[in-house]
Each structure stands twice: as structure tokens, then as C-alpha cells.
Coordinates of N, CA and C in Angstrom, one line a residue:
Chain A
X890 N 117.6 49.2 135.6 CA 116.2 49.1 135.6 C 115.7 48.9 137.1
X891 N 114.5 49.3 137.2 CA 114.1 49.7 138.6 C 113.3 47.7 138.5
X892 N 113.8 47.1 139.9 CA 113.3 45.6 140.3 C 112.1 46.6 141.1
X893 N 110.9 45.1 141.6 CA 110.3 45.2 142.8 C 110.3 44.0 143.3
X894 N 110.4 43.9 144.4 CA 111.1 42.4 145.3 C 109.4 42.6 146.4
X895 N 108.8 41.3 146.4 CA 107.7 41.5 147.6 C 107.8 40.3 147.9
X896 N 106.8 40.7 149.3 CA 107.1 39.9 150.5 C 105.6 39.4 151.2
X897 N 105.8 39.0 151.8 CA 106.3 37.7 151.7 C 105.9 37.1 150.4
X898 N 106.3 35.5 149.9 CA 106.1 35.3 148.3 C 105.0 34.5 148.8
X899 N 104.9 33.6 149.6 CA 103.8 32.7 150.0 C 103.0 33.2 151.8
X900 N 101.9 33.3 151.8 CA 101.0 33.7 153.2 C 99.8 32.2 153.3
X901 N 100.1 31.9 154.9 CA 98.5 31.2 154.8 C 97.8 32.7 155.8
X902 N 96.4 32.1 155.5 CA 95.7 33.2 155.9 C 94.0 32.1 156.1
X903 N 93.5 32.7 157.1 CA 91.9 32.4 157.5 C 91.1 33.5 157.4
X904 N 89.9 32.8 156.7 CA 88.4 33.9 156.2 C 88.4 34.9 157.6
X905 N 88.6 36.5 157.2 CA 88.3 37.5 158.2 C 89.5 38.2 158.8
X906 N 90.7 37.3 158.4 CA 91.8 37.9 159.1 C 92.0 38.7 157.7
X907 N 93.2 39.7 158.8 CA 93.8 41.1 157.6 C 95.0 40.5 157.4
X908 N 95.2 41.1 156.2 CA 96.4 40.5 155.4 C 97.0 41.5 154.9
X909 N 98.6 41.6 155.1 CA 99.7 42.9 154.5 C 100.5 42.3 153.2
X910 N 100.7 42.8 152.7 CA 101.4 42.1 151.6 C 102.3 43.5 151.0
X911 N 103.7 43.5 151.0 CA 104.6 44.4 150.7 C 105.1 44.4 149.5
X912 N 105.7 45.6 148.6 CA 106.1 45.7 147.5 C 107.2 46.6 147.6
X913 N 108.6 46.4 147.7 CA 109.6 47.1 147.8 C 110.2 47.6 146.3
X914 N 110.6 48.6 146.3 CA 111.0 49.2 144.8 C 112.7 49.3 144.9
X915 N 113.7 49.2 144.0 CA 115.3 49.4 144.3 C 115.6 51.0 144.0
X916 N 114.5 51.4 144.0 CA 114.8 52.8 143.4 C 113.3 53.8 143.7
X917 N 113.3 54.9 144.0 CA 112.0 55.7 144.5 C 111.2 55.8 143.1
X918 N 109.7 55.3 143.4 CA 109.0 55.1 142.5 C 107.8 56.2 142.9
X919 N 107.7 57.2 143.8 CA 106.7 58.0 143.9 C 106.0 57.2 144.2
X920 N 104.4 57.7 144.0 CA 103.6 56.6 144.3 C 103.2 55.7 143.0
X921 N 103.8 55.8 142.2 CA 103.9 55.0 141.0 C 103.7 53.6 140.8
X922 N 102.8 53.1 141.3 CA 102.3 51.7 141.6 C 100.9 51.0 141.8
X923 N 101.0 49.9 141.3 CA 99.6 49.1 141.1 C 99.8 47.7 141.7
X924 N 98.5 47.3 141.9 CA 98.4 45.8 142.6 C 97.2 45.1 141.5
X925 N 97.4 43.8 141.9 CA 96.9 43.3 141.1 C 96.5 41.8 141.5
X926 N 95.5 41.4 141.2 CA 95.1 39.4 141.5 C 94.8 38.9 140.6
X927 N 95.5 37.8 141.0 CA 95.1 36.9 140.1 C 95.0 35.6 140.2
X928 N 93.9 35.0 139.6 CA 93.0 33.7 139.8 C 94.1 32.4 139.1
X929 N 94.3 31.0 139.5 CA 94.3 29.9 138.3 C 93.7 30.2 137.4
X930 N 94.5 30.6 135.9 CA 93.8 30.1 134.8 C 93.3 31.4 134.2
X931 N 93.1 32.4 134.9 CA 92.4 33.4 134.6 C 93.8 34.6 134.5
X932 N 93.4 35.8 133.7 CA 94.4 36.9 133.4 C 94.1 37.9 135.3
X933 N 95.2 38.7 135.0 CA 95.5 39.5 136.4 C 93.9 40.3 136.2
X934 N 93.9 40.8 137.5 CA 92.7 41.9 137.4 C 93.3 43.2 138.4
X935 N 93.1 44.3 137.8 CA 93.7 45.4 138.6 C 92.8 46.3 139.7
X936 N 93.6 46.1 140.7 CA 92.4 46.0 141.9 C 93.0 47.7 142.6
X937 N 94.5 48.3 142.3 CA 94.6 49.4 142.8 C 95.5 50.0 142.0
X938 N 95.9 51.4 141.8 CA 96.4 51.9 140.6 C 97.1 53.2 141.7
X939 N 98.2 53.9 141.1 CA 99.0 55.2 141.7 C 98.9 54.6 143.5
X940 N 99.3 53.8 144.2 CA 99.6 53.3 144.8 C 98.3 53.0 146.1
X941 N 97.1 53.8 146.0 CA 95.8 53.8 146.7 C 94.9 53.8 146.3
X942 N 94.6 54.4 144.5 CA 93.4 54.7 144.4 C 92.7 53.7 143.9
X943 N 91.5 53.0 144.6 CA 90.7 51.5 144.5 C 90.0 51.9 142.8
X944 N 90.6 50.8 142.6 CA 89.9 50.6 140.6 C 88.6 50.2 141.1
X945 N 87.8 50.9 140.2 CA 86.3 50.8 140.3 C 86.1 49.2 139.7
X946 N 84.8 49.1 141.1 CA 83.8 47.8 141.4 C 84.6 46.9 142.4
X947 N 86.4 47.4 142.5 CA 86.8 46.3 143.6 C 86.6 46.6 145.1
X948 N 86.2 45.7 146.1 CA 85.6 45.8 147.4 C 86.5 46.6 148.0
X949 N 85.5 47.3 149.3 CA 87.0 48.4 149.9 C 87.5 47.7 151.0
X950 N 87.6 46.4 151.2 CA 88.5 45.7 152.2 C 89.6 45.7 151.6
X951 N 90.3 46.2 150.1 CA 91.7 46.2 149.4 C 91.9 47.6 150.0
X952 N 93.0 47.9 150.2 CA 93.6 49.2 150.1 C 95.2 49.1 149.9
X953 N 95.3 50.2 149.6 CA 97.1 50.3 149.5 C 97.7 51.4 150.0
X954 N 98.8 51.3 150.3 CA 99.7 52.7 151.1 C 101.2 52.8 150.4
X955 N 101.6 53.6 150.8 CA 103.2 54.0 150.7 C 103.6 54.5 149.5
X956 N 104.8 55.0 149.7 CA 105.1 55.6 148.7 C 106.7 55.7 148.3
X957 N 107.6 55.9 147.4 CA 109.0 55.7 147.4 C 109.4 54.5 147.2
X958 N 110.2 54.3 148.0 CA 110.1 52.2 147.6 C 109.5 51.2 148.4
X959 N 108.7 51.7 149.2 CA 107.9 50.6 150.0 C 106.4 51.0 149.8
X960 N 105.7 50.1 150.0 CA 104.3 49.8 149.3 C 103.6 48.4 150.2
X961 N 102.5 49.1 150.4 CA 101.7 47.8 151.2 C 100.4 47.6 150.3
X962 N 99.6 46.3 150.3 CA 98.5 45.7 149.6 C 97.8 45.7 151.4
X963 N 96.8 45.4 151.9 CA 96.3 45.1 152.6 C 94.6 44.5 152.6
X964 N 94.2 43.3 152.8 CA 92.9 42.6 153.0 C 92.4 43.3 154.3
X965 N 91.5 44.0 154.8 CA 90.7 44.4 155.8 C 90.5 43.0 156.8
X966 N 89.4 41.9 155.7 CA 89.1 41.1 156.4 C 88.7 40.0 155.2
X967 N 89.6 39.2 154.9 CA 89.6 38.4 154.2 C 88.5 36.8 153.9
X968 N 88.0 37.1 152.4 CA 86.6 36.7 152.3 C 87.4 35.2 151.2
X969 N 86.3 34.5 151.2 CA 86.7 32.9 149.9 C 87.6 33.7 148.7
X970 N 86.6 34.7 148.1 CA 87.4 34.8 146.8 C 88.4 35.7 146.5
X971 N 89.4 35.8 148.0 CA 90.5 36.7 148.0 C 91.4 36.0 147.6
X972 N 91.8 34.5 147.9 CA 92.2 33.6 147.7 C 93.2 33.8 146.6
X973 N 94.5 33.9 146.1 CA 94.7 34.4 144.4 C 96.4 34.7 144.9
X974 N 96.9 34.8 143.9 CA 98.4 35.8 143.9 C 98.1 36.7 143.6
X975 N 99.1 37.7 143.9 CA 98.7 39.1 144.3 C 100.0 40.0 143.6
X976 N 100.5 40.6 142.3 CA 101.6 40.9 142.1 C 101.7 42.7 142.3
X977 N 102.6 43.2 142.2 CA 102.3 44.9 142.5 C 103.2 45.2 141.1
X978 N 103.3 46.3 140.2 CA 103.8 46.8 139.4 C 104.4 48.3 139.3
X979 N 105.3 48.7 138.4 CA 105.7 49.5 138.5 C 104.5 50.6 137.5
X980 N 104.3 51.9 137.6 CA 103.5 52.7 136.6 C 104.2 53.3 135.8
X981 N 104.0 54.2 135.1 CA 104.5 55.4 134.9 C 105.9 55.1 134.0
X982 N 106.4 54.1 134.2 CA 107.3 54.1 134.0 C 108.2 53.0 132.9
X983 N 109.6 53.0 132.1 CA 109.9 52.3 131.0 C 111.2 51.9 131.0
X984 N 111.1 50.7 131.1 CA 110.4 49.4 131.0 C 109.8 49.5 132.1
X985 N 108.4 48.9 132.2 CA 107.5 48.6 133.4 C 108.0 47.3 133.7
X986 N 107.9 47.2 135.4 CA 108.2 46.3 136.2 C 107.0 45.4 136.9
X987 N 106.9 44.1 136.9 CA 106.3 43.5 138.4 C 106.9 43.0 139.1
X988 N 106.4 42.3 140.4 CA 106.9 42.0 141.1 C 106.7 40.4 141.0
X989 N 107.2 39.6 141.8 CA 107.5 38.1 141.2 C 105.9 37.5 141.7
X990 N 105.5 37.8 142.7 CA 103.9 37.9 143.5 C 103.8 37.0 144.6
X991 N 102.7 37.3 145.2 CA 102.8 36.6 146.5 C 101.3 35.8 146.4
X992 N 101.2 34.8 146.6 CA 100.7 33.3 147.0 C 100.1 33.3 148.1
X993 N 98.7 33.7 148.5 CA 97.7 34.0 149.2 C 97.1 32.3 149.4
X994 N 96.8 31.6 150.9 CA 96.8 30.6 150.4 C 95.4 30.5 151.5
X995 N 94.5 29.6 151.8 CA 93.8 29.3 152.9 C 94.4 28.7 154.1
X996 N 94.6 28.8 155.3 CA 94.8 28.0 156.3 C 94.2 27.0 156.8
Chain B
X527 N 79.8 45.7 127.5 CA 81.6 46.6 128.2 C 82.5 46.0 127.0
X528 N 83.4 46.6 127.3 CA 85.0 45.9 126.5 C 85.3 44.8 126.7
X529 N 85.4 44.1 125.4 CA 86.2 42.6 125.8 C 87.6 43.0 124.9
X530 N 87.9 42.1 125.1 CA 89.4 41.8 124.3 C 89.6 40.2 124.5
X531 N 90.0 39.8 123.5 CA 90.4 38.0 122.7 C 91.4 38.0 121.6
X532 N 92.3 37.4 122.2 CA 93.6 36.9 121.6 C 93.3 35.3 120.7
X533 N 93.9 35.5 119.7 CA 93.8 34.6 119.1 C 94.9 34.1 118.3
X534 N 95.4 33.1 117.6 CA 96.6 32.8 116.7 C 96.9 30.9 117.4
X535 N 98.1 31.0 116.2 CA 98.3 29.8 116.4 C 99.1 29.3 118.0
X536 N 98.7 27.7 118.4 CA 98.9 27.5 120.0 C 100.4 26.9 119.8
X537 N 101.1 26.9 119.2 CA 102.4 26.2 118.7 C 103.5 26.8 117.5
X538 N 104.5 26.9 118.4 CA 105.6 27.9 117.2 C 106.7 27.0 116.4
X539 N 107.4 26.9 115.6 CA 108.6 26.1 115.7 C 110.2 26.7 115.9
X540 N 110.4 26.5 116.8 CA 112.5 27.5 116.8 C 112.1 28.4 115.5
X541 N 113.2 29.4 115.9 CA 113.2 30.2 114.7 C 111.9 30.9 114.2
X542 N 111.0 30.5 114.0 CA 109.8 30.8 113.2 C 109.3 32.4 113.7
X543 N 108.5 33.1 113.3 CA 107.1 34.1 113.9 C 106.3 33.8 114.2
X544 N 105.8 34.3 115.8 CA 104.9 34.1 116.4 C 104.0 35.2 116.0
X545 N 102.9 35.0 115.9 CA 101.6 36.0 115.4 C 100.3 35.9 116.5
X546 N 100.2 37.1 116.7 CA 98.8 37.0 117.3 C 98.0 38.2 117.9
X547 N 96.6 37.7 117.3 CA 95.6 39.1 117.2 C 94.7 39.6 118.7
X548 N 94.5 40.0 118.7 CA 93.7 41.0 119.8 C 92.3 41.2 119.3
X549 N 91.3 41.1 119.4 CA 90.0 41.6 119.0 C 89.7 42.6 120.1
X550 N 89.2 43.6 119.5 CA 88.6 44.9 120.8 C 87.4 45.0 120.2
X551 N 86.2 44.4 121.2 CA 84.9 44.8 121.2 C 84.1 45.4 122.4
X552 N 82.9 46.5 122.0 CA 82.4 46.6 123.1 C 83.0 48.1 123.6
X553 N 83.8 48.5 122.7 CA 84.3 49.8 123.3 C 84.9 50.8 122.0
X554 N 85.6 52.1 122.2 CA 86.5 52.8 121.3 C 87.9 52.5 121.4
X555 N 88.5 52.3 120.5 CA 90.1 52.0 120.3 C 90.6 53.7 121.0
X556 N 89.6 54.4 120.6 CA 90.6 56.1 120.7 C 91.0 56.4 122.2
X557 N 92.1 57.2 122.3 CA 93.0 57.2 123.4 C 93.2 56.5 124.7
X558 N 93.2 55.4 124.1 CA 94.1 53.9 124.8 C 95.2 53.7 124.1
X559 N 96.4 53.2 125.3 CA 97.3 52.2 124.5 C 96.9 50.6 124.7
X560 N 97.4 50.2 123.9 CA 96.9 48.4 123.4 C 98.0 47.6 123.7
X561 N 98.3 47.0 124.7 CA 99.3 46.5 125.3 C 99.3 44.8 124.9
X562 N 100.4 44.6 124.7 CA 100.9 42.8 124.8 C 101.4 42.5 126.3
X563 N 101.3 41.6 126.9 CA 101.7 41.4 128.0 C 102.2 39.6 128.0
X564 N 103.0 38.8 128.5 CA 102.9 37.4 128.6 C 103.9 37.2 129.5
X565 N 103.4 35.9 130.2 CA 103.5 35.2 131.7 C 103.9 34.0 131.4
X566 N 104.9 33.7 132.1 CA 105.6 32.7 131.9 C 106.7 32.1 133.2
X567 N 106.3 30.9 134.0 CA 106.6 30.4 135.5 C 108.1 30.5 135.3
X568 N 109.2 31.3 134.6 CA 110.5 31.4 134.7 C 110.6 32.9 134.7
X569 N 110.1 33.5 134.3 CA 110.1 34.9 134.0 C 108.8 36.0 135.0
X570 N 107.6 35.2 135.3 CA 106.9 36.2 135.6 C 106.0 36.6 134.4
X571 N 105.4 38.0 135.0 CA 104.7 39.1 134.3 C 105.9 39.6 133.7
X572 N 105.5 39.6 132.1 CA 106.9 40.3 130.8 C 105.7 41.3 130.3
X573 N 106.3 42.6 130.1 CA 105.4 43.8 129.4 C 105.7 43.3 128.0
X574 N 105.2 43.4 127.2 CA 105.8 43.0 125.6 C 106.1 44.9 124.9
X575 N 104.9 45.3 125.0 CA 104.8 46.1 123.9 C 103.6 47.0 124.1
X576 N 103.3 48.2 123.4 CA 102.0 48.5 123.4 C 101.7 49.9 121.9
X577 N 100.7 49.7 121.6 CA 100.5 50.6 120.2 C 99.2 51.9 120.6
X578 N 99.6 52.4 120.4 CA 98.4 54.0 120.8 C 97.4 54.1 119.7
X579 N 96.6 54.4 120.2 CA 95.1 54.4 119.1 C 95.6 55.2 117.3
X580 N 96.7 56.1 117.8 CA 97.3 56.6 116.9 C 98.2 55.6 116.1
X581 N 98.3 54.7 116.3 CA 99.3 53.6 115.7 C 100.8 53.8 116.4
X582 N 101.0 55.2 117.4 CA 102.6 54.7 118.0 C 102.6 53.8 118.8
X583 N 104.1 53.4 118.6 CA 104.5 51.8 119.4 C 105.4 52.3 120.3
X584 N 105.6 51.4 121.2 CA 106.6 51.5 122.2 C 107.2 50.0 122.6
X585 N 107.9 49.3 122.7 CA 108.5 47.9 123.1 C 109.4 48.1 124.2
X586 N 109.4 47.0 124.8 CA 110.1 46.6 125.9 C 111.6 46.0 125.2
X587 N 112.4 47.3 125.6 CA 113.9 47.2 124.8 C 114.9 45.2 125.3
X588 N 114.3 44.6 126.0 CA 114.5 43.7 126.4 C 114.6 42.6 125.5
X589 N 113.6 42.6 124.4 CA 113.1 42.3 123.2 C 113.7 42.4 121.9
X590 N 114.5 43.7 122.1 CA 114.9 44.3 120.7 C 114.0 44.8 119.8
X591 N 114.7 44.0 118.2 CA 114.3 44.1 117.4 C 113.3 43.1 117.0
X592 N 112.9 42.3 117.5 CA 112.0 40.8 117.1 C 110.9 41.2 117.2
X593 N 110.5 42.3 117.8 CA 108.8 42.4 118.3 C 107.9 43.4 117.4
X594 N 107.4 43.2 116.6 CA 106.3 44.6 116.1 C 104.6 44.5 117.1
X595 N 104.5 45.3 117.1 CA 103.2 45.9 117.4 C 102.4 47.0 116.6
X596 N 100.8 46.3 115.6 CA 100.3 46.8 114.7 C 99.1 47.3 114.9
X597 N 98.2 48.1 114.7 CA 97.1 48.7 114.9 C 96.2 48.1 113.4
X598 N 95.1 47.5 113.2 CA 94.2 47.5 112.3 C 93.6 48.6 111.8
X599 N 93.6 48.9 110.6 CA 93.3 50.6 110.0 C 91.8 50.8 110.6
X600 N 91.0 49.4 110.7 CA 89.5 49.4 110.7 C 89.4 49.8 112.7
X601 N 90.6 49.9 113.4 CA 90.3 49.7 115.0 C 89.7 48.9 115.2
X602 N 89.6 47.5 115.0 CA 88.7 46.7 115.4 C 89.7 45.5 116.4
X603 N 91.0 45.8 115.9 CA 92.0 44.5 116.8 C 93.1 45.5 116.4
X604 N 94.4 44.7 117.3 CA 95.9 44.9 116.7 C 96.6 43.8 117.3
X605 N 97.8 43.9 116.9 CA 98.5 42.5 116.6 C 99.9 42.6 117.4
X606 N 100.1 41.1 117.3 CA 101.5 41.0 117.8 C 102.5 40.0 116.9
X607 N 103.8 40.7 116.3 CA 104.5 39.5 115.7 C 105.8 39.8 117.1
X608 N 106.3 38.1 116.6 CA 107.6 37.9 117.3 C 108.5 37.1 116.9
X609 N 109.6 37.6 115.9 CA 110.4 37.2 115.1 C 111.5 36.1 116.1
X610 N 111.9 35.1 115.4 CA 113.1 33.8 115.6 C 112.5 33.9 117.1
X611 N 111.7 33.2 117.3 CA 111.6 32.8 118.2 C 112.4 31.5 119.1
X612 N 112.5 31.1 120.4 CA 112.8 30.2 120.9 C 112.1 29.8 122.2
X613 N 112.4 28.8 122.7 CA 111.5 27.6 124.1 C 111.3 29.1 125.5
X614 N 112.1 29.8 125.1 CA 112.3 31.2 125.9 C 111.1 32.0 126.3
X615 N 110.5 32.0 125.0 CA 109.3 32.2 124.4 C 107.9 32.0 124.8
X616 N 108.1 30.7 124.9 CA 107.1 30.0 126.1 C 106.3 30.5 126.5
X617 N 104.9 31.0 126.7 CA 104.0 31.8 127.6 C 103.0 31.9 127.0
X618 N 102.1 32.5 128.0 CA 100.7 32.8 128.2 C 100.8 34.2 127.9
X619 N 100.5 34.4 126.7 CA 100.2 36.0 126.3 C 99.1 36.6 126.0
X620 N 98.9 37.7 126.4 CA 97.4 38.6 127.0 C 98.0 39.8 126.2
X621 N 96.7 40.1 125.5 CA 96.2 41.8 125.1 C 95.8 41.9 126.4
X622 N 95.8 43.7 126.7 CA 95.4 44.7 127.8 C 95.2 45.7 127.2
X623 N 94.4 46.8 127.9 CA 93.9 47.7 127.8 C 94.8 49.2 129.1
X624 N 95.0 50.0 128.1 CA 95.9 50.9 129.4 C 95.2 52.2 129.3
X625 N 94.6 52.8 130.2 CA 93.6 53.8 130.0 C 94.3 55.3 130.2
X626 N 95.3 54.8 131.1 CA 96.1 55.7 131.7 C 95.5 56.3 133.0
X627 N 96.1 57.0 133.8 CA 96.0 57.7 135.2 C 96.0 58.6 135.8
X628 N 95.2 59.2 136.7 CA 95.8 60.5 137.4 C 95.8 60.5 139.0
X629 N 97.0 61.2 138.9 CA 97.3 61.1 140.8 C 96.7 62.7 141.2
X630 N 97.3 63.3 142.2 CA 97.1 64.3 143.1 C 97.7 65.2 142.2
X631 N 98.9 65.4 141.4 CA 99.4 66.0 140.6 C 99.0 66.5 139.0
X632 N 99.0 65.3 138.3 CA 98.8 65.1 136.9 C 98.3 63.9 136.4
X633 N 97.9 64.2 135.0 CA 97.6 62.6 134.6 C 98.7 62.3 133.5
X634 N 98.4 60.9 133.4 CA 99.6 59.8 133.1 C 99.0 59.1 131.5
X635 N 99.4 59.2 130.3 CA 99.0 58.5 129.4 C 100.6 58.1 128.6
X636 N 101.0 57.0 128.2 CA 100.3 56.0 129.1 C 100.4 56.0 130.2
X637 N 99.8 55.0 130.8 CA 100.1 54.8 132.6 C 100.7 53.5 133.0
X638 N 100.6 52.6 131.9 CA 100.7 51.6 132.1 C 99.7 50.9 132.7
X639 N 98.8 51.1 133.4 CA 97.5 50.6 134.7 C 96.6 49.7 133.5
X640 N 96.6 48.5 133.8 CA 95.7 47.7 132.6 C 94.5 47.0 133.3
X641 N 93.4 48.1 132.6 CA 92.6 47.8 133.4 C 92.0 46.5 132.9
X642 N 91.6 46.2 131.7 CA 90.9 45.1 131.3 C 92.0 44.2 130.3
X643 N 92.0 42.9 130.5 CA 92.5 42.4 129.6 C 91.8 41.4 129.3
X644 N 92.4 40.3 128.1 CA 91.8 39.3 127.6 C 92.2 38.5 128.2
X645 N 91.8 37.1 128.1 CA 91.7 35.8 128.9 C 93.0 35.0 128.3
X646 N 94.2 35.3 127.5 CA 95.3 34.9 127.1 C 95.2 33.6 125.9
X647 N 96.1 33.5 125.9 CA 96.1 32.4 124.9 C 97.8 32.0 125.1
X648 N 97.8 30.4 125.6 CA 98.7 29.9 125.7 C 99.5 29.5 124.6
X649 N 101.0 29.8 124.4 CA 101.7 29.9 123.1 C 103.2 28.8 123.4
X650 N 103.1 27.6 122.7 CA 104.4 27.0 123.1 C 105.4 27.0 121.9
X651 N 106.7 27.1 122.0 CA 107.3 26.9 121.0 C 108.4 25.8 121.1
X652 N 108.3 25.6 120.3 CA 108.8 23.8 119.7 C 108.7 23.1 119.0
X653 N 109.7 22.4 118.1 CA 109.6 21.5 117.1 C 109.0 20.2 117.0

């Protein structure tokens, strides 16, 4: 079964800085991949789908790149309610995969 | 818009069936799949399962044979059982919604891509 290992698991970060956040695949996934946030308490919300294309109503300071087994999430300029874990998943594919997530924190 | 709400009992005992419903309002059941999903601080995000408006299923072979996934004749919910359970079990389980995808190439049904889900319902099991 195809893992995704991301990186870093925990970030501090300050309102306006950019933020990278990586999703490595053990096996070539195309662009076959999604990101995702999520709140305390609250279910994930899908913020990028086939590894770039922005799910409608989410802000365009999210973007995503890459393709095969590396994968970036990226914050432009990071606002209060970016704040969240951030996990990436596998698409397309069976059994679907996530990734363990990374811990977005305030500085 | 579409909601989705999970509901069933918050407590299992070893062994027993776990049950639990999905309400889909606010939208058409037709060409979505209806995914189970549940989270749990040892495991992560776990895919459970998912049922196509047509009633096919698909499960996460990880599972086996313990899991069904049911469609309501009326499309108004579908369900989740999970046979002999144990403390393993443990989680925060979420209905989703999977609309499916298209890239530069083709589109994807499923896709897995969940765009909307329900607010979970936390499930413990224990005597």
C-alpha cells in the first residue's frame, strides 16, 4: 500500500508569513492528491483536490504543487483562521491514504 | 446546501455492533459515493467504506469482513455496521460526501475528494 509521510509534523508560524508544508508519497501518485484542514473539534474541510485545483470558496493564499511523490500545501500569507492541522491524502486510489498531518501552530 | 449528521449510539461493548446513520439533507443522493471515514489519535484518518447512490459498496480491505455499508431505499441516509468490535475501534466517525474529480486528463468517480462532511459523532467502545 502506497504511505504518505509529511513534513514537517509540527510548524510555528506568524500572521502573514508563507508557509510550505510537504507531502511525500512511497510510490508515484500522479497528481493524485488532496489537502485538507482541520479545526479542534470540527471534521476535515477540503481545501485542494488532484494536487492544485482550489475547492471552491477556499481563499487563494492556499495553493498546491507537485506531482509523483512529492507535493507541497503552501499559505501565501498566513491569516488567524489558518491556524489548524493540515493532512494531504491519497485520490484516486484503493485503499486511500492520509497523511499523519502537520500542526500549524501561532508563534 | 447539503448537510450530513451521523447519529447512533456513543458507547459499544467488546464484541458487540457498532451502528450508525448518516442523514443526507439539502441535496440528491444520485451520483455520489457516501463514504464512512473515522479518526482516531493512534491511527489517524481511517477510510471505512463507501456506498454509490446505486447501492455498490466498496470497504477498506483492512477491515475485512466486519464492516457493511447500506443505502436507504428512501435516499434519505445510509448506514454503517461494524461487527465484534474492540477498544481498537475507538473513534470519531464522520459520513462524507465524494463527488468525484477531474484533472487535465479525465474524470474520477469515485475520487475519493470529500468535499462535505458531517460533524462526527464520537464512538467508544467498552465495557
Amino acid at each position: 500500500d502506497i504511505q504518505l509521510t509529511q513534513s514537517p509534523s509540527f510548524l510555528s508560524a506568524s500572521i502573514d508569513d508563507r508557509v510550505t508544508i510537504t507531502c511525500r508519497a512511497s510510490q508515484g501518485i500522479h497528481t493524485n492528491l488532496a489537502w485538507y484542514q482541520q479545526k479542534p473539534g470540527k471534521a476535515p474541510k477540503l481545501l485542494i483536490y488532484a494536487a492544485s485545483t482550489l475547492q471552491t470558496g477556499v481563499p487563494s493564499r492556499f495553493s498546491g504543487g507537485g506531482s509523483g511523490t512529492e507535493f507541497t500545501l503552501t499559505i501565501s500569507s498566513l491569516q488567524p483562521e489558518d491556524f489548524a492541522t493540515y493532512f494531504c491524502q491519497r485520490l484516486n486510489g484503493y485503499p486511500i491514504a492520509f497523511g499523519q498531518g502537520t500542526r500549524l501552530d501561532i508563534k | 446546501q447539503v448537510q450530513l449528521q451521523e447519529s447512533g449510539p456513543r458507547l459499544v461493548k467488546p464484541s458487540e455492533t457498532l451502528s450508525l446513520v448518516c442523514s443526507v439533507s439539502g441535496g440528491s443522493f444520485s451520483t455520489y459515493h457516501w463514504n464512512w471515514i473515522r479518526q482516531s489519535p493512534g491511527k489517524g484518518l481511517e477510510w471505512i467504506g463507501h456506498v454509490y447512490y446505486t447501492g455498490r459498496t466498496k470497504y477498506n480491505p483492512s477491515l475485512g469482513s466486519r464492516v457493511t455499508i447500506s443505502l436507504d431505499t428512501s435516499k434519505t441516509h445510509f448506514s454503517l455496521r461494524l461487527t465484534s468490535v474492540t477498544a481498537a475501534d475507538t473513534a470519531i466517525y464522520y459520513c462524507a460526501r465524494d463527488p468525484g474529480f477531474c484533472d487535465t486528463k479525465t474524470c474520477y468517480t469515485p475520487g475519493y475528494n470529500f468535499d462535505i462532511w458531517g460533524q462526527g459523532t464520537m464512538v467508544t467502545v467498552s465495557s
